[in-house]
CSV table of C-alpha atoms in Angstrom, one decimal:
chain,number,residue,atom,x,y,z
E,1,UNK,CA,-51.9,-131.5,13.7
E,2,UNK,CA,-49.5,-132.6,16.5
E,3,UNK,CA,-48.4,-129.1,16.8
E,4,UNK,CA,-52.2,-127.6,17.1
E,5,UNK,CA,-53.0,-129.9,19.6
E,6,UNK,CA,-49.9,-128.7,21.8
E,7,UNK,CA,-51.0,-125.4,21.6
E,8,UNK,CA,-54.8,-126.1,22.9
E,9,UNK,CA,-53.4,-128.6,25.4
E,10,UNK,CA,-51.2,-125.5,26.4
E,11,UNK,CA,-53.8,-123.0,26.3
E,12,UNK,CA,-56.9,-124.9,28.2
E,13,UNK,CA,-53.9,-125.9,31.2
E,14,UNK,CA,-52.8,-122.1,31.6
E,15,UNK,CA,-56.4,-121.4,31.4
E,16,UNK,CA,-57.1,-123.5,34.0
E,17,UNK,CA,-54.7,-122.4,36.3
E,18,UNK,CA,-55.9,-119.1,35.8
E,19,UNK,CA,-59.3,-119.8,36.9
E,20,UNK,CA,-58.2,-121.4,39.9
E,21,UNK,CA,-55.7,-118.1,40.7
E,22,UNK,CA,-58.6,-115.7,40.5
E,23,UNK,CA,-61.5,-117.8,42.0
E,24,UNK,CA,-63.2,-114.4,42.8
E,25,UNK,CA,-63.1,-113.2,39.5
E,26,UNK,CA,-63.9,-116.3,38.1
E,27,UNK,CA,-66.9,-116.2,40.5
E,28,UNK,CA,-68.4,-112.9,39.0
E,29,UNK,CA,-68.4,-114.3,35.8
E,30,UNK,CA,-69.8,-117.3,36.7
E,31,UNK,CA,-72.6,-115.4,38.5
E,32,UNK,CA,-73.3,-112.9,35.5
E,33,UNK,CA,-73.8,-115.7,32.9
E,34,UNK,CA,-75.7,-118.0,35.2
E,35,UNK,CA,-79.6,-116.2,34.8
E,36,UNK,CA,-78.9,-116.5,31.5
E,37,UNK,CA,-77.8,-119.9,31.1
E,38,UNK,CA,-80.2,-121.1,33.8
E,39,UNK,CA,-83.3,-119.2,31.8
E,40,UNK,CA,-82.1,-121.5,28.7
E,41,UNK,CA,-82.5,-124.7,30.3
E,42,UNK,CA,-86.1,-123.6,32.4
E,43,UNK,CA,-87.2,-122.6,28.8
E,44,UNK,CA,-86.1,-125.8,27.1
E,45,UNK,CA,-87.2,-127.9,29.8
E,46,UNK,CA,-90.4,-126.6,29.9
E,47,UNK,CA,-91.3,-126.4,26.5
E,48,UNK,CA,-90.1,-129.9,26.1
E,49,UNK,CA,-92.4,-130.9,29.7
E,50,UNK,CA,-95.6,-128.5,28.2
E,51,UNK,CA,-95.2,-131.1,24.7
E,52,UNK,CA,-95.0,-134.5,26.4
E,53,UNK,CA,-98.3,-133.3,28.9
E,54,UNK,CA,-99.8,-131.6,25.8
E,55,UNK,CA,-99.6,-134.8,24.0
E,56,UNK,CA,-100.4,-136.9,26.7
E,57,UNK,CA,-104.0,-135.2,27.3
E,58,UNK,CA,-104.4,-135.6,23.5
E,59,UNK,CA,-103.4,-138.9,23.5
E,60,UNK,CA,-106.2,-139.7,26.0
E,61,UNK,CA,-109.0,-137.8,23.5
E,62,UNK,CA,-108.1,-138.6,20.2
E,63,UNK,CA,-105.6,-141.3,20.2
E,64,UNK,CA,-101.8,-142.4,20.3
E,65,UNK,CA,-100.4,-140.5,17.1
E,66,UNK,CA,-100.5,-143.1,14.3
E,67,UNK,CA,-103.7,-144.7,15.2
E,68,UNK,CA,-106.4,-145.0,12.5
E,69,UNK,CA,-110.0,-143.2,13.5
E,70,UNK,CA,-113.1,-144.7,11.7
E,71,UNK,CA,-116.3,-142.7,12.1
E,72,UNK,CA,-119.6,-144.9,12.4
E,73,UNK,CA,-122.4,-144.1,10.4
E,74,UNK,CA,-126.0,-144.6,11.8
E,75,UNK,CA,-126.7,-146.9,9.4
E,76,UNK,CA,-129.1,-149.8,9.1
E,77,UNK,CA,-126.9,-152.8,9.8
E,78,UNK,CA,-123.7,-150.7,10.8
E,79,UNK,CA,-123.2,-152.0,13.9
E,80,UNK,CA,-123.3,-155.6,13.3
E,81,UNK,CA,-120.9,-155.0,10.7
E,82,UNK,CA,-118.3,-153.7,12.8
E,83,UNK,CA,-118.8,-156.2,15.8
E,84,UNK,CA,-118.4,-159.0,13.0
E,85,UNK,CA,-115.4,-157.4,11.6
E,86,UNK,CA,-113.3,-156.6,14.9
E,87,UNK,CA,-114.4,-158.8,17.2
E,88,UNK,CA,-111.6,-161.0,19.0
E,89,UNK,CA,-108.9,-158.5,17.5
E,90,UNK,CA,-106.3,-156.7,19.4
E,91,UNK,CA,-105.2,-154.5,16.2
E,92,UNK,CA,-108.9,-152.6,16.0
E,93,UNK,CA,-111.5,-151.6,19.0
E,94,UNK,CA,-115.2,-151.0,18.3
E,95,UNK,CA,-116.1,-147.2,20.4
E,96,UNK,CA,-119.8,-147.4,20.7
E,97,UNK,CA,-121.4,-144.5,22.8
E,98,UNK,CA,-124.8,-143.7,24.0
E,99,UNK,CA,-126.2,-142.3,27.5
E,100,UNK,CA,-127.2,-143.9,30.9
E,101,UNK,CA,-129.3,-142.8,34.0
E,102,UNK,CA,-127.6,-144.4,37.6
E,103,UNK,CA,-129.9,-143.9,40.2
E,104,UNK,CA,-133.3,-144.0,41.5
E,105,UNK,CA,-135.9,-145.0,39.1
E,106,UNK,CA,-138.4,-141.9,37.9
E,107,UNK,CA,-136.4,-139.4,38.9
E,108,UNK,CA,-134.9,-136.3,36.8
E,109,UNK,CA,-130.8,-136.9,36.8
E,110,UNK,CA,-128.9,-134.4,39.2
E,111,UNK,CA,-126.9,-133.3,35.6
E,112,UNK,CA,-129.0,-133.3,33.3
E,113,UNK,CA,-128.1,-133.9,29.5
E,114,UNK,CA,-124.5,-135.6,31.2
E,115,UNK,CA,-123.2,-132.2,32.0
E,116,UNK,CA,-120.1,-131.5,34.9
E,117,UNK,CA,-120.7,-131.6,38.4
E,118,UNK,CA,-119.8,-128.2,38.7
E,119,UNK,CA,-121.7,-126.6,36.1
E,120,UNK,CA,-125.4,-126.6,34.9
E,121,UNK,CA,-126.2,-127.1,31.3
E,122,UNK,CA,-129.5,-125.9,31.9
E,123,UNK,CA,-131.1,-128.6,30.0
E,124,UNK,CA,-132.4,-132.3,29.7
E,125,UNK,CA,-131.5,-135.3,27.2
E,126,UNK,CA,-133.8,-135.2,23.8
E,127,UNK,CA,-135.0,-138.2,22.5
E,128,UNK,CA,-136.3,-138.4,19.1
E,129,UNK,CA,-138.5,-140.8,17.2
E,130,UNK,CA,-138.8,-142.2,13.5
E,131,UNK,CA,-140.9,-139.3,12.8
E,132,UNK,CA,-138.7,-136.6,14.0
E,133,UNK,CA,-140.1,-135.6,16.9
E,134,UNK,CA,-137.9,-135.0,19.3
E,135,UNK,CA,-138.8,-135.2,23.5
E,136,UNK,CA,-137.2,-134.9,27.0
E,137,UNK,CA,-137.8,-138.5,28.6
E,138,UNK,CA,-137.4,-136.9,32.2
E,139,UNK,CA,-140.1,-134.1,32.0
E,140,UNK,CA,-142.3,-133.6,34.3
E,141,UNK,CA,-140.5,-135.8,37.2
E,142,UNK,CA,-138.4,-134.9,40.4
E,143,UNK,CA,-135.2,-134.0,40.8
E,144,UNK,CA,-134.0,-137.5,42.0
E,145,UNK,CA,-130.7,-138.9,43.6
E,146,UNK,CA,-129.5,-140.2,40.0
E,147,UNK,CA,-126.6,-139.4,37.6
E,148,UNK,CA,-126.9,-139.4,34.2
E,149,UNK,CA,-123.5,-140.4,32.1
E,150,UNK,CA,-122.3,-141.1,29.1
E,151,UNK,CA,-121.3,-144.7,28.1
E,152,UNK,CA,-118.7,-146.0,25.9
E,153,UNK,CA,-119.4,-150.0,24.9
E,154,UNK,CA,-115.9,-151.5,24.3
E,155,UNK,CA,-115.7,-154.7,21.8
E,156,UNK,CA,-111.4,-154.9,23.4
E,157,UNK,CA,-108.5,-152.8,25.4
E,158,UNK,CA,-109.0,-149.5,24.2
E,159,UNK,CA,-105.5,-149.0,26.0
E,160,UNK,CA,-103.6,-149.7,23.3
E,161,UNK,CA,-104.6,-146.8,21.6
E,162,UNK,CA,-106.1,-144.5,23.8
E,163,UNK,CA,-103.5,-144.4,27.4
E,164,UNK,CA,-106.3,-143.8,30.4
E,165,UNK,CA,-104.7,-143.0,33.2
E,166,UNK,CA,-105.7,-145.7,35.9
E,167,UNK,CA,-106.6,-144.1,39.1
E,168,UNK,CA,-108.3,-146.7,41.6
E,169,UNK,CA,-109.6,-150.3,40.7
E,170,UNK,CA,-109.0,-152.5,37.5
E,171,UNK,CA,-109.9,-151.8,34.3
E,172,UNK,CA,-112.1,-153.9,31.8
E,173,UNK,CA,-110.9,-157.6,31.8
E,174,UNK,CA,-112.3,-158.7,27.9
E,175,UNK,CA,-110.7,-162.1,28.5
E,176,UNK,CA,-113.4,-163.2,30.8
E,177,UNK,CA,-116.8,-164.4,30.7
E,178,UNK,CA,-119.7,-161.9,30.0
E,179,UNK,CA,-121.7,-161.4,33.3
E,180,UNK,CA,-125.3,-159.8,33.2
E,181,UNK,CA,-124.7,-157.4,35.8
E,182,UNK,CA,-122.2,-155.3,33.5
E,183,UNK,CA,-119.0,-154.3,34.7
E,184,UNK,CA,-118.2,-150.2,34.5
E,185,UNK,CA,-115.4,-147.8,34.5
E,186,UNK,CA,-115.7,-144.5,35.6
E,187,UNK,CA,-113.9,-141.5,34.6
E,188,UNK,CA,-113.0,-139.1,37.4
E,189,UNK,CA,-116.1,-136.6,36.7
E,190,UNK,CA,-118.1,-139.6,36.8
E,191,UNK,CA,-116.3,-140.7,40.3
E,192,UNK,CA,-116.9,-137.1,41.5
E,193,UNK,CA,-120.7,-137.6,41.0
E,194,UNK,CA,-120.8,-141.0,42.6
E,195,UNK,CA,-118.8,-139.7,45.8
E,196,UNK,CA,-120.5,-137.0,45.9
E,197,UNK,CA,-123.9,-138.0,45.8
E,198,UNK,CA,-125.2,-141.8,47.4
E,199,UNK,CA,-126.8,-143.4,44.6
E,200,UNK,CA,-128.6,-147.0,44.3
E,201,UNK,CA,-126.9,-149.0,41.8
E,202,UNK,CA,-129.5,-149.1,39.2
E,203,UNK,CA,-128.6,-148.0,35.6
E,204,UNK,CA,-131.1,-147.3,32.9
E,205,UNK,CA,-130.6,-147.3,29.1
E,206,UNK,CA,-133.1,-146.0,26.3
E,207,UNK,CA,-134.1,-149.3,24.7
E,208,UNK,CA,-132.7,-151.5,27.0
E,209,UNK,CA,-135.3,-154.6,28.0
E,210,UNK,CA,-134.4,-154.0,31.5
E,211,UNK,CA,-132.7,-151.7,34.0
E,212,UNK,CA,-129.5,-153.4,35.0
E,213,UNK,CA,-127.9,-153.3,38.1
E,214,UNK,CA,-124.0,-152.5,37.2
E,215,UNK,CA,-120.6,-153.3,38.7
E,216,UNK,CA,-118.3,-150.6,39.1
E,217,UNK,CA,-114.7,-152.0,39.6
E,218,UNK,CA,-112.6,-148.7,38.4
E,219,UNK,CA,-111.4,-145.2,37.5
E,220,UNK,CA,-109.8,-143.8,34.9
E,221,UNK,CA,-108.5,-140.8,34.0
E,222,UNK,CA,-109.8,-140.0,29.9
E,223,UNK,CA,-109.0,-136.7,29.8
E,224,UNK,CA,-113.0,-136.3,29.4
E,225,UNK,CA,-114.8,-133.0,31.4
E,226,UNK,CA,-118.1,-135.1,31.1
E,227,UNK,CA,-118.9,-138.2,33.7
E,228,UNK,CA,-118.2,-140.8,31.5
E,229,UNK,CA,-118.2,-144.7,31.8
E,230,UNK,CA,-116.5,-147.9,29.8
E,231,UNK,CA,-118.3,-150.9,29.8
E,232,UNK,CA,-117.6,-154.6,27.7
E,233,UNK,CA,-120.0,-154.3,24.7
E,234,UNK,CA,-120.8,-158.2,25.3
E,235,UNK,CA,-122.0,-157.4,28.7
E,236,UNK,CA,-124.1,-154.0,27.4
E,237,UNK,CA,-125.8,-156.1,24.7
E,238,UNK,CA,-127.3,-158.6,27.0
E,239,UNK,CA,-129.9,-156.1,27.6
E,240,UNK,CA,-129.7,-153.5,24.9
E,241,UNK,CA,-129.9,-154.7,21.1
E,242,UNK,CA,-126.8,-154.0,19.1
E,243,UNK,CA,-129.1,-151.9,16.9
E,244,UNK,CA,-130.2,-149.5,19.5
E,245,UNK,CA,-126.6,-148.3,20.2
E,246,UNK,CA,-125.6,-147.1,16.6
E,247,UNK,CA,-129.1,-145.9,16.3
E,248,UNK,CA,-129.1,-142.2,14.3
E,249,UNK,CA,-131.4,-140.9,17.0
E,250,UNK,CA,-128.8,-142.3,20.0
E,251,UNK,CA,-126.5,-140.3,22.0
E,252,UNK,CA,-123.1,-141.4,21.6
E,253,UNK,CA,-120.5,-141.6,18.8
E,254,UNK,CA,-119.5,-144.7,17.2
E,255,UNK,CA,-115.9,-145.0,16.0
E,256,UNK,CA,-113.6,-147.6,15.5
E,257,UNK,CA,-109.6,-147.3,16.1
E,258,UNK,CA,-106.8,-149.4,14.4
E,259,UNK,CA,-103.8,-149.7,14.5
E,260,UNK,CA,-101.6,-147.9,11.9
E,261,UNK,CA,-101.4,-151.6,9.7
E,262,UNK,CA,-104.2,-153.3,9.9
E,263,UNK,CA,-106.1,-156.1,7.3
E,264,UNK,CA,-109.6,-154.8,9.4
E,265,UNK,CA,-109.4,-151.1,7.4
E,266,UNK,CA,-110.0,-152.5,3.9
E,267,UNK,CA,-112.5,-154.9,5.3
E,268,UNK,CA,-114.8,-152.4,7.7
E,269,UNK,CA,-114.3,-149.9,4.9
E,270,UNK,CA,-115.8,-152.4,2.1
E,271,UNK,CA,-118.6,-153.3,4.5
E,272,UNK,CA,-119.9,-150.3,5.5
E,273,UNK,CA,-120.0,-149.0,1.6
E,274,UNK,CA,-121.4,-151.8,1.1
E,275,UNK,CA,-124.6,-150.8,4.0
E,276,UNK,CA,-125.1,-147.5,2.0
E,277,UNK,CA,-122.2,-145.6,3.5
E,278,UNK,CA,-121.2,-142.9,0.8
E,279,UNK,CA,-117.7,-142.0,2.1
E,280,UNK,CA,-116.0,-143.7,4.8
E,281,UNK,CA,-112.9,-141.5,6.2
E,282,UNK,CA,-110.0,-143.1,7.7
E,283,UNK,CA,-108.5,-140.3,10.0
E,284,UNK,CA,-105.1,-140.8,11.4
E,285,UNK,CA,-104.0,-139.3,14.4
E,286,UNK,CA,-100.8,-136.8,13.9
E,287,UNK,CA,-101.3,-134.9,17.2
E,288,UNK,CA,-97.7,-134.2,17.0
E,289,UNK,CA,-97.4,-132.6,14.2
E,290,UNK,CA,-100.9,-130.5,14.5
E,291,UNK,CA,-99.6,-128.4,17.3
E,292,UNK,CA,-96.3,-128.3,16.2
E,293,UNK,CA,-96.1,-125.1,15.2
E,294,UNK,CA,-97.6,-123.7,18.1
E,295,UNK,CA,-95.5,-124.9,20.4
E,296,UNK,CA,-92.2,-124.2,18.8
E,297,UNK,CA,-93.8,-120.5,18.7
E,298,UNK,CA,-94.2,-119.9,22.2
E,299,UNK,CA,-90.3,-121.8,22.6
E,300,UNK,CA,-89.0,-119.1,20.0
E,301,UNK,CA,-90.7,-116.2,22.1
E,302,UNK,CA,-89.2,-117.7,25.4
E,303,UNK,CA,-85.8,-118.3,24.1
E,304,UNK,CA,-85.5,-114.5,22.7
E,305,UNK,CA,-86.3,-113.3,26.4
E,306,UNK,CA,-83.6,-116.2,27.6
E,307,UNK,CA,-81.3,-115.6,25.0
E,308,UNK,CA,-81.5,-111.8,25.4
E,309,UNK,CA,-80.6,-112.5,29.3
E,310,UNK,CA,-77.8,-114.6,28.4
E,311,UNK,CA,-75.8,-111.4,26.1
E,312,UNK,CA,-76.9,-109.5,29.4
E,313,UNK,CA,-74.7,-112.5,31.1
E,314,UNK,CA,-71.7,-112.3,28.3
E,315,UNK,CA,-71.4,-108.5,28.9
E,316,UNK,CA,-70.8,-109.1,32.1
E,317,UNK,CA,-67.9,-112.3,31.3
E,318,UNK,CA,-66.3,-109.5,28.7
E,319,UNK,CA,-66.2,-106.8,31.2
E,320,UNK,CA,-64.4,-108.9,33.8
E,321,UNK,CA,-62.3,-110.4,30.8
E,322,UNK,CA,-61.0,-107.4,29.9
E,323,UNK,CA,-60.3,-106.2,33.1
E,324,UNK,CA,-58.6,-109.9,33.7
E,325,UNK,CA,-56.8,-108.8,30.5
E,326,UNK,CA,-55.6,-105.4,31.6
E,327,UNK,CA,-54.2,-106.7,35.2
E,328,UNK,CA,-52.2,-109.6,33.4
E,329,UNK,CA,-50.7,-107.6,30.5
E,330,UNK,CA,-46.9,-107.9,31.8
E,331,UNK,CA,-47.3,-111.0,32.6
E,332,UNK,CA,-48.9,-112.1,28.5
E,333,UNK,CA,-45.9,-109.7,27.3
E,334,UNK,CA,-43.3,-111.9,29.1
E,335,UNK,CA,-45.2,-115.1,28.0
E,336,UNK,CA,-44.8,-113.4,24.3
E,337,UNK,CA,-41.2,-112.3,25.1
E,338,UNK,CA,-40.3,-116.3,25.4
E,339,UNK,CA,-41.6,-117.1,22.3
E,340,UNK,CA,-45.6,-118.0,23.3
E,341,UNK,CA,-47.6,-117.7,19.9
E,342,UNK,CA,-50.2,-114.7,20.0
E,343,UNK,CA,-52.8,-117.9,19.2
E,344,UNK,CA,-51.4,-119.4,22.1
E,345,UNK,CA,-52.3,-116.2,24.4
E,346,UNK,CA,-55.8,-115.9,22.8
E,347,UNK,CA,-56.5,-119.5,23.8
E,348,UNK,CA,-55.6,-119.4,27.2
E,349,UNK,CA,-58.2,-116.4,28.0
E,350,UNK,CA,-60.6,-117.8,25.3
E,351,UNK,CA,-60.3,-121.4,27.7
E,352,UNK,CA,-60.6,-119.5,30.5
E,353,UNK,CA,-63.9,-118.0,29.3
E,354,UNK,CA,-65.3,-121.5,28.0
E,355,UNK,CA,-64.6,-123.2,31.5
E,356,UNK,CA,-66.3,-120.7,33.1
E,357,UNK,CA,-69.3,-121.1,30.2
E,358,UNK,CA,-69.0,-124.9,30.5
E,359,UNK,CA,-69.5,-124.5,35.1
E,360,UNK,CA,-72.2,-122.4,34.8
E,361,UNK,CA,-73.9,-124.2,32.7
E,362,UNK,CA,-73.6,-127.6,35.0
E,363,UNK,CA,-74.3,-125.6,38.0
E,364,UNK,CA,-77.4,-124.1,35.8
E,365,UNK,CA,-78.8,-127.6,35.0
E,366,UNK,CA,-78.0,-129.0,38.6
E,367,UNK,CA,-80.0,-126.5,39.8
E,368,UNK,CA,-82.9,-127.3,37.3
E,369,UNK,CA,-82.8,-131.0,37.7
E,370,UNK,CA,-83.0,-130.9,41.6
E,371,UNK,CA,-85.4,-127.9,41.6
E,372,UNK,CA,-87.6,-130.5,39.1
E,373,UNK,CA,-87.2,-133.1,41.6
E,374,UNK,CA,-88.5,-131.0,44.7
E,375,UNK,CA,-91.3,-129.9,42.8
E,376,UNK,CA,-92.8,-133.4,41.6
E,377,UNK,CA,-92.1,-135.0,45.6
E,378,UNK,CA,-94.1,-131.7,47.4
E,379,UNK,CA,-96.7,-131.1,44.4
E,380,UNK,CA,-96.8,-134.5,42.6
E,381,UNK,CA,-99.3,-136.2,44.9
E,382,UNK,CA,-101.6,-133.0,44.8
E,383,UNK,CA,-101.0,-132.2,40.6
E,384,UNK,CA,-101.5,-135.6,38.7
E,385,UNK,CA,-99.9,-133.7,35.7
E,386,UNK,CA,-96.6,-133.8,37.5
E,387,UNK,CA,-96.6,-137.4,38.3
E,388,UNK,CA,-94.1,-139.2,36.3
E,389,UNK,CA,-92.7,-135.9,34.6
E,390,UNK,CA,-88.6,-136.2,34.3
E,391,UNK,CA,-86.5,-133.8,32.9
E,392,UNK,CA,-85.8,-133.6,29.6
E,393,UNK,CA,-82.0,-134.2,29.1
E,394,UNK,CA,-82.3,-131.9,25.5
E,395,UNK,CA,-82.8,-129.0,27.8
E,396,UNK,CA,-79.2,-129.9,29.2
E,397,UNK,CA,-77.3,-130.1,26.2
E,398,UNK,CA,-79.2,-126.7,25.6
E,399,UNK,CA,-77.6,-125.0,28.5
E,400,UNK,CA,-73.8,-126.9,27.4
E,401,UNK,CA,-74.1,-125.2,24.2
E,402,UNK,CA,-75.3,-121.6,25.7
E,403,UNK,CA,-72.4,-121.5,28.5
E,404,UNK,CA,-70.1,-122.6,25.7
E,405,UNK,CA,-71.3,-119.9,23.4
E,406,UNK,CA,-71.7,-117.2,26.1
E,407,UNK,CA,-68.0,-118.0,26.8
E,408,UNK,CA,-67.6,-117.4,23.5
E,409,UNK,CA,-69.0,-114.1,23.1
E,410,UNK,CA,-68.1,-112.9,26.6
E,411,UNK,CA,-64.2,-114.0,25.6
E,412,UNK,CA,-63.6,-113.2,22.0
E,413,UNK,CA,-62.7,-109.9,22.9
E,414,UNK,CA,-60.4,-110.0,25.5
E,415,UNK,CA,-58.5,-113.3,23.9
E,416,UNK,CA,-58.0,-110.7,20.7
E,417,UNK,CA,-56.7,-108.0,23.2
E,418,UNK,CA,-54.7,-110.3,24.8
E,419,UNK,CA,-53.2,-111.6,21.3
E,420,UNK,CA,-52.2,-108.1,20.7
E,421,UNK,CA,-50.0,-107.3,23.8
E,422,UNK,CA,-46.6,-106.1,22.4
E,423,UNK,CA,-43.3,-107.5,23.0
E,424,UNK,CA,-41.7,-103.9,24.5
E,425,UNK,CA,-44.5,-103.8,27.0
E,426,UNK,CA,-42.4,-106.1,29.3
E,427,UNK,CA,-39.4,-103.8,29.1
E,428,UNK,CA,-42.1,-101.0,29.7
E,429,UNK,CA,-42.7,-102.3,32.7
């Protein structure tokens, strides 16, 4: 053992040397292998970058992974169930959606039906009674300076579950007193509409006893396409009866989220059989694993065009090896001649190569780390995705392993050539 580790201690100090004596050679190489290393990090990086935004914007829709989804019935009853069973809890959140007009009074919504600001659904809402019949409450009127939303009545912090991205304002404060002027929200859609387009602050509900006159104290980023608003269900319910939101002709969808342990699951599951439900699903959110495979597709596919530029990069290290080799074979035949081991020889041009692998690949992830860096401080404040995005250190111990290997491969053969120098070639010379 003592004996081996002379050698490679022998080896990687000649090796050394030699880099430093041929700083132009050792140059090329670097500069051949570099694309290749440097396209191993970008890909790594970025797959590893495209997963944690990926997952964020999933995180945002469908929850945290591990968090437990309950779908609502419409059912007689539901509603109060669910209130009962998770209110004052910070392990489960009541969802409960339906749709709201903001605006003047008698008026047809600029989006009808709650669709983008930018687009035109074409359509209004359709109400529908007991009897099936189904209606469009805004027929007939003007086009009006009024938005029309969805709403999302909140028993607690949704946060916990579901990460919305503040953006201006506060969000919902549950640990307060209700007020009767509710307290809103928005999402950014729903911000765009309201800058945008000068709206009295009047906001009407199917069902509701009154229209209410709402406070809006935030923004949010939810990941939603649709205007969209979060409200304190205590707040909604002073003027809209619990009933009317989990009605089965209502807008919204009613869902409640747990965490992954929870005592409420058993209990909300029990009730709501115990309403008439005939199957209550518990969904829990894997989003991690659900677009796993797709992900490490697209990394394969990028890392055969990376890798296929890195044996590009370790022809060019075994060209200039050998031609290292071929200018130095007097002086490996003297080396030889005072009794160097032929492993000895290989090692040094095999170091040699692995130094140079080992520089490129630092200079490789330098270069992607500050390049990272310069692109979140000039595009950061103009692309929220790039706010907060670091880089991914995996990447780096990618591009260690491919300048090792490329060393490797771009060595192998000129360390054997060099192991095979003869003796007489000094006398040769």
């Amino acid at each position: 053992m003592m004996r081996l580790s002379g050698r490679l201690r022998s080896a990687m100090i000649i090796g050394g040397q030699g880099i430093r004596a041929r700083k132009l050679r050792t140059l090329l190489s670097m500069v051949s292998l570099f694309l290749g290393v440097l396209a191993v990090v970008v890909v790594q990086a970025g797959a590893g970058i495209a997963e944690r935004l990926q997952l964020a914007d999933l995180e945002l829709q469908v929850g945290k992974d591990g968090t437990k989804v309950v779908d609502v019935q419409p059912l007689p009853g539901a509603g109060e169930a669910v209130v009962a069973t998770v209110k004052g809890r910070a392990d489960a959140v009541a969802m409960l959606g339906t749709h709201a007009i903001i605006g003047e009074p008698g008026v047809r919504p600029i989006n009808e039906g709650g669709s983008p600001f930018d687009q035109d659904w074409g359509g209004g809402s359709q109400i529908c009674d007991a009897t099936g019949r189904c209606y469009d409450p805004n027929a007939g009127r003007p086009e009006g300076q009024a938005i029309e939303l969805g709403i999302t009545a909140l028993t607690g912090d949704v946060r916990d579950f579901r990460p919305y991205r503040p953006k201006s304002g506060r969000w919902l404060d549950f640990s307060t007193t209700p007020m009767l002027a509710p307290r809103i929200v928005l999402n950014m859609e729903a911000a765009k509409g309201f800058e945008r387009y000068h709206v009295p602050a009047e906001m009407r509900i199917n069902g509701a006893s009154a229209d209410m006159t709402p406070q809006l104290i935030g923004v949010v980023d939810d990941g939603d396409s649709q205007p969209h608003a979060y409200v304190r269900l205590d707040e909604l319910t002073n003027w809209l009866p619990l009933a009317r939101l989990t009605d089965p002709n209502g807008f919204g969808m009613n869902q409640v989220v747990m965490a992954g342990s929870t005592p409420v699951e058993p209990v909300l599951v029990a009730k709501l059989k115990a309403l008439g439900a005939t199957d209550v699903p518990v969904q829990v959110v894997n989003s991690r694993k659900e677009m796993k495979d797709e992900l490490n597709l697209l990394r394969l596919i990028f890392l055969a065009m990376a890798g296929l530029v890195l044996i590009i990069g370790a022809a060019g290290v075994l060209n200039v090896g050998l031609a290292t080799v071929g200018e130095r074979v007097e002086e490996f035949a003297l080396r030889r001649a005072v009794g160097t081991p032929r492993a000895v020889l290989a090692g040094i041009v095999l170091a040699e190569t692995l130094l140079t692998g080992l520089f490129t690949a630092v200079a490789a992830i330098g270069v992607s780390v500050a390049a990272l860096k310069a692109v979140t401080i000039f595009l950061g404040p103009s692309q929220p995705f790039l706010q907060g995005v670091e880089f991914p250190w995996s990447a780096g111990v990618s591009g260690v392993i491919a300048g090792l290997v490329a060393g490797i491969l771009g060595g192998f053969v000129p360390a054997i050539r060099a192991a095979g120098i003869p003796i007489a070639t000094v006398m040769r010379a």
